[in-house]
GROMACS .gro file of C-alpha atoms in nm:
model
  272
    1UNK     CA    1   0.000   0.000   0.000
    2UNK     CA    2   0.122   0.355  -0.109
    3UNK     CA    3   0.045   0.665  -0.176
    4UNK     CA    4   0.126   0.580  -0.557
    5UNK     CA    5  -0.106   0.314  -0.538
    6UNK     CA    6  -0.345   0.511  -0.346
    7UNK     CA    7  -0.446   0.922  -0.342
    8UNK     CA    8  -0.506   0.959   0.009
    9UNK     CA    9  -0.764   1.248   0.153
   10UNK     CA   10  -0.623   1.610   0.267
   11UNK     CA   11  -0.479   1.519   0.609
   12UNK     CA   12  -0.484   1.134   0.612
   13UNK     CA   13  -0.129   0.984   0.608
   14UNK     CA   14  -0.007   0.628   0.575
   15UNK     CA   15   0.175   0.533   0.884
   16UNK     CA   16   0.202   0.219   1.094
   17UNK     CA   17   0.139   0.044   1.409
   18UNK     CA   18   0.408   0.118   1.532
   19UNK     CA   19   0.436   0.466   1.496
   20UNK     CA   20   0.073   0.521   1.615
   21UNK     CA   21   0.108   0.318   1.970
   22UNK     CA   22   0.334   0.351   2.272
   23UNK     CA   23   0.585   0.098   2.283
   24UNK     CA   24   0.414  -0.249   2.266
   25UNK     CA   25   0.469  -0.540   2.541
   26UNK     CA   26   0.442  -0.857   2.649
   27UNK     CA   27   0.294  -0.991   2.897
   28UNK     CA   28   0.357  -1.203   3.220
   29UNK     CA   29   0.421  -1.565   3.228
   30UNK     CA   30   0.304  -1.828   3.508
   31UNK     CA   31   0.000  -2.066   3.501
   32UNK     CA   32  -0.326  -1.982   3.600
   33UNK     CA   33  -0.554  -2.079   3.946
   34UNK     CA   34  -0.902  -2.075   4.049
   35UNK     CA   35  -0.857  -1.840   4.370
   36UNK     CA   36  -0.616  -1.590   4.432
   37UNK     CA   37  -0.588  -1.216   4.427
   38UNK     CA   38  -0.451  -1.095   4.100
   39UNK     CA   39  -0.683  -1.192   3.752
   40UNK     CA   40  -0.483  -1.328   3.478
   41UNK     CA   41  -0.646  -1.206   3.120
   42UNK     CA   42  -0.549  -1.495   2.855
   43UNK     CA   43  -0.619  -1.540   2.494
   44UNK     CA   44  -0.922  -1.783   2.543
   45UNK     CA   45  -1.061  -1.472   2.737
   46UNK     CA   46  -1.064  -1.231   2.476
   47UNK     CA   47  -1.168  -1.412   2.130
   48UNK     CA   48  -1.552  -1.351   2.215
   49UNK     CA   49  -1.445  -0.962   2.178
   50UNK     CA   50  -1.601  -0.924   2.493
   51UNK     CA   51  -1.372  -1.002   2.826
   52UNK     CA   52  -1.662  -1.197   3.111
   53UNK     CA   53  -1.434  -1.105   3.389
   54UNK     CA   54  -1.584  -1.366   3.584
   55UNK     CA   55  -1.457  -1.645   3.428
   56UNK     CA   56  -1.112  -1.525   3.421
   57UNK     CA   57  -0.893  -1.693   3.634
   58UNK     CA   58  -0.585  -1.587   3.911
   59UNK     CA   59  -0.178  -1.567   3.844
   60UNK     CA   60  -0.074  -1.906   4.025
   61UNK     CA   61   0.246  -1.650   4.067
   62UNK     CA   62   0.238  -1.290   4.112
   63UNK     CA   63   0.473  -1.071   3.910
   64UNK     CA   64   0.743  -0.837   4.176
   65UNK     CA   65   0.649  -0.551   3.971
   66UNK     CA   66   0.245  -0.569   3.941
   67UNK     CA   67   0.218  -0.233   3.835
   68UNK     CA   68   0.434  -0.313   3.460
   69UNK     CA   69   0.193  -0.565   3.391
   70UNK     CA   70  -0.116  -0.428   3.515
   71UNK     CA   71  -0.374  -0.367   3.282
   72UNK     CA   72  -0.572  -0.015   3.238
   73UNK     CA   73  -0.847   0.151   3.074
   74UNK     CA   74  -0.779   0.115   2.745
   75UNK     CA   75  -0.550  -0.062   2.709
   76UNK     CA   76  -0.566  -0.287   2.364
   77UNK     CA   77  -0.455  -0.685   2.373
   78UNK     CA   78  -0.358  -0.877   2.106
   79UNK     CA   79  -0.297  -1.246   2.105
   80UNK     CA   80   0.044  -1.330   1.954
   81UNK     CA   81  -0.068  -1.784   1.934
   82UNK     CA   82  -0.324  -1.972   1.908
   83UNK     CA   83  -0.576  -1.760   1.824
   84UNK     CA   84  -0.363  -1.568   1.668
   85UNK     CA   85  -0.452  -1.184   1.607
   86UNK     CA   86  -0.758  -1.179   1.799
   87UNK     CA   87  -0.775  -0.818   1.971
   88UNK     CA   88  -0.986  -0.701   2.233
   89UNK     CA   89  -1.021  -0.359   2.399
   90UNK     CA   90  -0.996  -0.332   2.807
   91UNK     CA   91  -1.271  -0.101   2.940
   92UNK     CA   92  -1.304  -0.090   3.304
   93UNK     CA   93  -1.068  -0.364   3.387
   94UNK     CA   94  -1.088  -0.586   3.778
   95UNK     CA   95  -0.739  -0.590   3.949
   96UNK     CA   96  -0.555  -0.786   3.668
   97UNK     CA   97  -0.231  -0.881   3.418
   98UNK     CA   98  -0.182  -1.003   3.124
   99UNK     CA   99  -0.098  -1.340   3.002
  100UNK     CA  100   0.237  -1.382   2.812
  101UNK     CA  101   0.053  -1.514   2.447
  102UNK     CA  102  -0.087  -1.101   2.448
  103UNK     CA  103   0.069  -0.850   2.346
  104UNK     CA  104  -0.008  -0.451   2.511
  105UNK     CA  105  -0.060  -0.162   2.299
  106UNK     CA  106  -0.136   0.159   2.437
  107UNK     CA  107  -0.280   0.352   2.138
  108UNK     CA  108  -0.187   0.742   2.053
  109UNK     CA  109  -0.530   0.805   1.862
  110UNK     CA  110  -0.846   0.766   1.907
  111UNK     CA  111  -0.796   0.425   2.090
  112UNK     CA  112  -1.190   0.299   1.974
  113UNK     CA  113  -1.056   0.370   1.595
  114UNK     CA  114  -0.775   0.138   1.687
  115UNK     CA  115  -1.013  -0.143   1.783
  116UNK     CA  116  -1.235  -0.123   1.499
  117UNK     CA  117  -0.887  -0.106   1.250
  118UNK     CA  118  -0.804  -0.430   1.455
  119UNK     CA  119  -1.111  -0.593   1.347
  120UNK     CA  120  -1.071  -0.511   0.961
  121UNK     CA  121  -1.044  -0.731   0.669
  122UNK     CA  122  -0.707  -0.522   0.565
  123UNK     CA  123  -0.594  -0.612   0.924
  124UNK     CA  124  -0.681  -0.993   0.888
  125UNK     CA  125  -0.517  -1.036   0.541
  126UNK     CA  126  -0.173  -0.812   0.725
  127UNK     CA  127  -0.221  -1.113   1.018
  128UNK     CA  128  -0.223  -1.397   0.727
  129UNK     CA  129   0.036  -1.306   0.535
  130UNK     CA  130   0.265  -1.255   0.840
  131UNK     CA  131   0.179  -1.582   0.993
  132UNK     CA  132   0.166  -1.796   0.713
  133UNK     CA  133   0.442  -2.028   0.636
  134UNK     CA  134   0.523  -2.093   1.003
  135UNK     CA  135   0.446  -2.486   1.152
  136UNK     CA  136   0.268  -2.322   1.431
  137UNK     CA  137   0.084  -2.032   1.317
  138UNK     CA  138   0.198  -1.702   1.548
  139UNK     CA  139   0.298  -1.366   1.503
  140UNK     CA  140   0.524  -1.132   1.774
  141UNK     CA  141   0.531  -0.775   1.853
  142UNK     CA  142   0.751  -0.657   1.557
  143UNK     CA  143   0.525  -0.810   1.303
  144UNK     CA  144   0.229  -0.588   1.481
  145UNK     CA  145   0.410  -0.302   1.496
  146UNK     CA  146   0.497  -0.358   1.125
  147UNK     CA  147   0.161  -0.349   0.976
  148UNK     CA  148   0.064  -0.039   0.782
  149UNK     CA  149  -0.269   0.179   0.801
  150UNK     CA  150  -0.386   0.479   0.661
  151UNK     CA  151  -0.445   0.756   0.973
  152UNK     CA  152  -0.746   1.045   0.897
  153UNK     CA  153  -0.720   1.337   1.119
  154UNK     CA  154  -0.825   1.312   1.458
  155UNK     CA  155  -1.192   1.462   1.441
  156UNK     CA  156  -1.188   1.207   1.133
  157UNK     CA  157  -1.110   0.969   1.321
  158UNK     CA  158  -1.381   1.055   1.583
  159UNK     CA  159  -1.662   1.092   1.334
  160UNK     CA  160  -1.575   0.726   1.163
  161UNK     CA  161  -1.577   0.562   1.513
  162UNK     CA  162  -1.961   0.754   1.551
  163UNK     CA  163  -2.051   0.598   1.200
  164UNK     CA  164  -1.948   0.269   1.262
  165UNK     CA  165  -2.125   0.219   1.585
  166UNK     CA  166  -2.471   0.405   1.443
  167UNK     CA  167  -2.445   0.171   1.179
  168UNK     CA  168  -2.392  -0.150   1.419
  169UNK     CA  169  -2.690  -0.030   1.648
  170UNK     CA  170  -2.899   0.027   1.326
  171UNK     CA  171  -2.812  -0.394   1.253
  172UNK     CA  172  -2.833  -0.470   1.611
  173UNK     CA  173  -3.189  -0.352   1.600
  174UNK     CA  174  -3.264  -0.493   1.286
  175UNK     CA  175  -3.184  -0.853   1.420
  176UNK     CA  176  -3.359  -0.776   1.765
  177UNK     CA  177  -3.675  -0.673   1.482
  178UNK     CA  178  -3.589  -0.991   1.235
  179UNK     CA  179  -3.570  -1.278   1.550
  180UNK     CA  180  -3.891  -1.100   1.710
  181UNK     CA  181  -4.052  -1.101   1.404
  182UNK     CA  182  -3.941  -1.500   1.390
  183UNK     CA  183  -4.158  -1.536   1.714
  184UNK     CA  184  -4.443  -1.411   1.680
  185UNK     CA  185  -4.485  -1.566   1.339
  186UNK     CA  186  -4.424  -1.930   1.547
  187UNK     CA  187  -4.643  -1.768   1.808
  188UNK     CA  188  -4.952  -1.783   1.534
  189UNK     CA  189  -4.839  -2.066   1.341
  190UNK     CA  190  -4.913  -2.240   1.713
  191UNK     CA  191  -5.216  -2.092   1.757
  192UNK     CA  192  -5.354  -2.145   1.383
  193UNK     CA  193  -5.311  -2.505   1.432
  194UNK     CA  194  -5.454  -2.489   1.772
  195UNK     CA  195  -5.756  -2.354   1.673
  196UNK     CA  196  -5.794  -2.566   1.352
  197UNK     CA  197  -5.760  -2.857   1.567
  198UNK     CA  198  -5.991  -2.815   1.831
  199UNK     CA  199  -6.235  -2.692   1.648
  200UNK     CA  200  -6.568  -2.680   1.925
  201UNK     CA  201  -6.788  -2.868   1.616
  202UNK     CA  202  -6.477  -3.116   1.604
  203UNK     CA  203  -6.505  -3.507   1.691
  204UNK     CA  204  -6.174  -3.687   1.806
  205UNK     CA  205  -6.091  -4.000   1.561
  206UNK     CA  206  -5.788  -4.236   1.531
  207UNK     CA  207  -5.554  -4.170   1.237
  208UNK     CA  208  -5.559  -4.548   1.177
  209UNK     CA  209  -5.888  -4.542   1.070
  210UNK     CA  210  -5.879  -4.309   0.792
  211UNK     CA  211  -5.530  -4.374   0.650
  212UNK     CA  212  -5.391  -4.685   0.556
  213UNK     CA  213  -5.004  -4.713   0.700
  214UNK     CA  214  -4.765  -4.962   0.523
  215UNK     CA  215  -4.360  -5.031   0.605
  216UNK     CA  216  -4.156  -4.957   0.371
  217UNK     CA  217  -3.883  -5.211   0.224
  218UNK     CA  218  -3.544  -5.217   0.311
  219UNK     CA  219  -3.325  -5.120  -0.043
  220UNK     CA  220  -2.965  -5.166   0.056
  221UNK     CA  221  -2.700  -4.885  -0.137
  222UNK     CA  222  -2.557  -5.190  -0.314
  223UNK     CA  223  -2.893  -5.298  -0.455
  224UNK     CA  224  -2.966  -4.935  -0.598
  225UNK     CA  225  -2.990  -4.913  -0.976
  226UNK     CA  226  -2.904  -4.567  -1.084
  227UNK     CA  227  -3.229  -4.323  -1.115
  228UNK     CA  228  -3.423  -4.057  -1.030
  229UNK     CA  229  -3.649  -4.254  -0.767
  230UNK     CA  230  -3.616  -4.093  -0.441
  231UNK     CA  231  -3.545  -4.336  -0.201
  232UNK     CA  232  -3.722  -4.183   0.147
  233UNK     CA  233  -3.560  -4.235   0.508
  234UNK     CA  234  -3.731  -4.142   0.849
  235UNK     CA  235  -3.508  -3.789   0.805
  236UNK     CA  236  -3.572  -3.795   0.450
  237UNK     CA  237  -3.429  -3.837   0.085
  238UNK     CA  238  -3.119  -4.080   0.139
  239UNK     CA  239  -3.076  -4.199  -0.251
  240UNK     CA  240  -3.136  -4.231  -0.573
  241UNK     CA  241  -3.340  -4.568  -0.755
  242UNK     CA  242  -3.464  -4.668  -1.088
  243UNK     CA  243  -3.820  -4.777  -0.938
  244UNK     CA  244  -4.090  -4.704  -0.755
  245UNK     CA  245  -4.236  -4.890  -0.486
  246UNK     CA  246  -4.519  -4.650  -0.433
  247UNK     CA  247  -4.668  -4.433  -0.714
  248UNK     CA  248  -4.917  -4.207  -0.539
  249UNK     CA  249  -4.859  -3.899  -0.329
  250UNK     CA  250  -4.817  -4.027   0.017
  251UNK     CA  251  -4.677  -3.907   0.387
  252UNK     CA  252  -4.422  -4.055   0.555
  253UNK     CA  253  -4.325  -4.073   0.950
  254UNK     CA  254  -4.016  -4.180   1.080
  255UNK     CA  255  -3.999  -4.472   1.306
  256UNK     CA  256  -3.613  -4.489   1.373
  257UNK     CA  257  -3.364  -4.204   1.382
  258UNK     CA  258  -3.552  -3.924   1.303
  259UNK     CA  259  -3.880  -4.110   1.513
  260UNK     CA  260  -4.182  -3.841   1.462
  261UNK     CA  261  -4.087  -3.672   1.154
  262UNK     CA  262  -4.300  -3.605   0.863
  263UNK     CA  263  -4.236  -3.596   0.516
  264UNK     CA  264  -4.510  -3.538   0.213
  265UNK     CA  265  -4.452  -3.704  -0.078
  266UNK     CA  266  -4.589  -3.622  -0.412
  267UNK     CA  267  -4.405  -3.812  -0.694
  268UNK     CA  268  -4.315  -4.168  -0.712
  269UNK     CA  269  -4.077  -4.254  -0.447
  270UNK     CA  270  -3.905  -4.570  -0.205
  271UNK     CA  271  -3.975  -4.607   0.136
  272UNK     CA  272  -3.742  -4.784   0.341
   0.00000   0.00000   0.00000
């Protein structure tokens, strides 16, 4: 990426990570407890994007100097294995450190920019290519620092950060609208076939005595003929056969497996 390739706005510049962070750093090594005093932030903890504080675990063994490792209001992490370039941003952190497969930064911008740059598919393909290649995929703090990005202003930066999150409440709502939508519609689905089957005028029957139920016939694969027969499981179409066993349009209910299920069938077809 340059600015040959690429006419930048008035007052954006292409810089780095490097240049736009304090210096990075790793974090503390020792295994982790159940109890203790002082959390220990790992990678597992941040790949949500969200850090549950209460299921992060204790330092087993407490670094002499707590306060290099401590983590603060944010502060960005970065997971150098594993998941490797996962990024989260620390708001409001408990008494805690950092594990040693993260990596600090301590942004000089607008540190929400930073997160959402971190969460980019130009970020991503930057992680790839600097990871690829390698047995076990990882990348360390000089391959962060490394990867380029093109810096607006800061008010530009600012107004983005607005955008982006207006835009993400806007979908947020729209699923919130979509999956109670969803419900309702199951809501009257239940109560359409509630009503239309206890109808007040309505006499209970037995099913047996107004459809006729047959087994089907086991077809193993080996004795299939190639065709355009479905051949009908209890979860459904499992193959293909050159012939019918029943010609009319038919249902069909599981009675292994998929015990219950219904399927309606109205072509030619194999039950097995």
């Amino acid at each position: 990426m340059t600015q040959q390739e690429l006419e930048l706005p008035k007052g954006w510049v292409e810089t780095s990570v490097n240049d736009i962070c304090e210096k990075s750093q790793y974090g503390w090594t020792t295994s982790s407890e159940k109890n203790g005093n002082l959390k220990l932030l790992r990678t597992t903890d941040i790949t949500s994007g969200q850090i549950d504080w209460n299921t992060v675990p204790f330092c087993k063994d407490e670094p002499e100097d707590v306060e290099k490792y401590l983590l603060n209001d944010g502060d960005i992490v970065i997971s150098r294995a594993g998941s490797v370039g996962f990024s989260c941003l620390v708001k409001k952190p408990k008494r805690s450190v950092f594990a040693s497969y993260l990596i600090r930064f301590k942004p000089l911008i607008d540190t929400q920019f930073f997160a959402y740059f971190l969460k980019s598919p130009f970020y991503w393909k930057e992680i790839s290519e600097k990871s690829s290649g390698i047995a076990l995929a990882n990348v360390n703090a000089t391959k962060l620092n490394q990867i380029p990005l093109l810096l607006p202003p800061l008010n530009e930066q600012k107004r983005i950060v607005s955008k982006i999150e207006e835009l993400f409440s806007k979908i947020d709502s729209a699923k919130q609208s979509l999956e109670h939508t969803k419900l309702q519609l199951e809501q009257y689905r239940f109560s359409l076939l509630k009503s239309l089957f206890e109808g007040k005028e309505w006499k209970k029957i037995k099913i047996g005595d107004h459809l006729n139920f047959q087994y089907g016939k086991g077809l193993p694969k080996k004795d299939r003929k190639q065709g355009n027969i479905p051949v009908y499981g209890s979860s459904g179409i499992v193959g293909y056969h050159n012939k019918a066993l029943v010609e009319t349009p038919s249902l069909i209910v599981g009675r292994k497996g998929s015990a219950g299920s219904v399927h309606l069938v109205d072509q030619p077809f194999w039950p097995i």
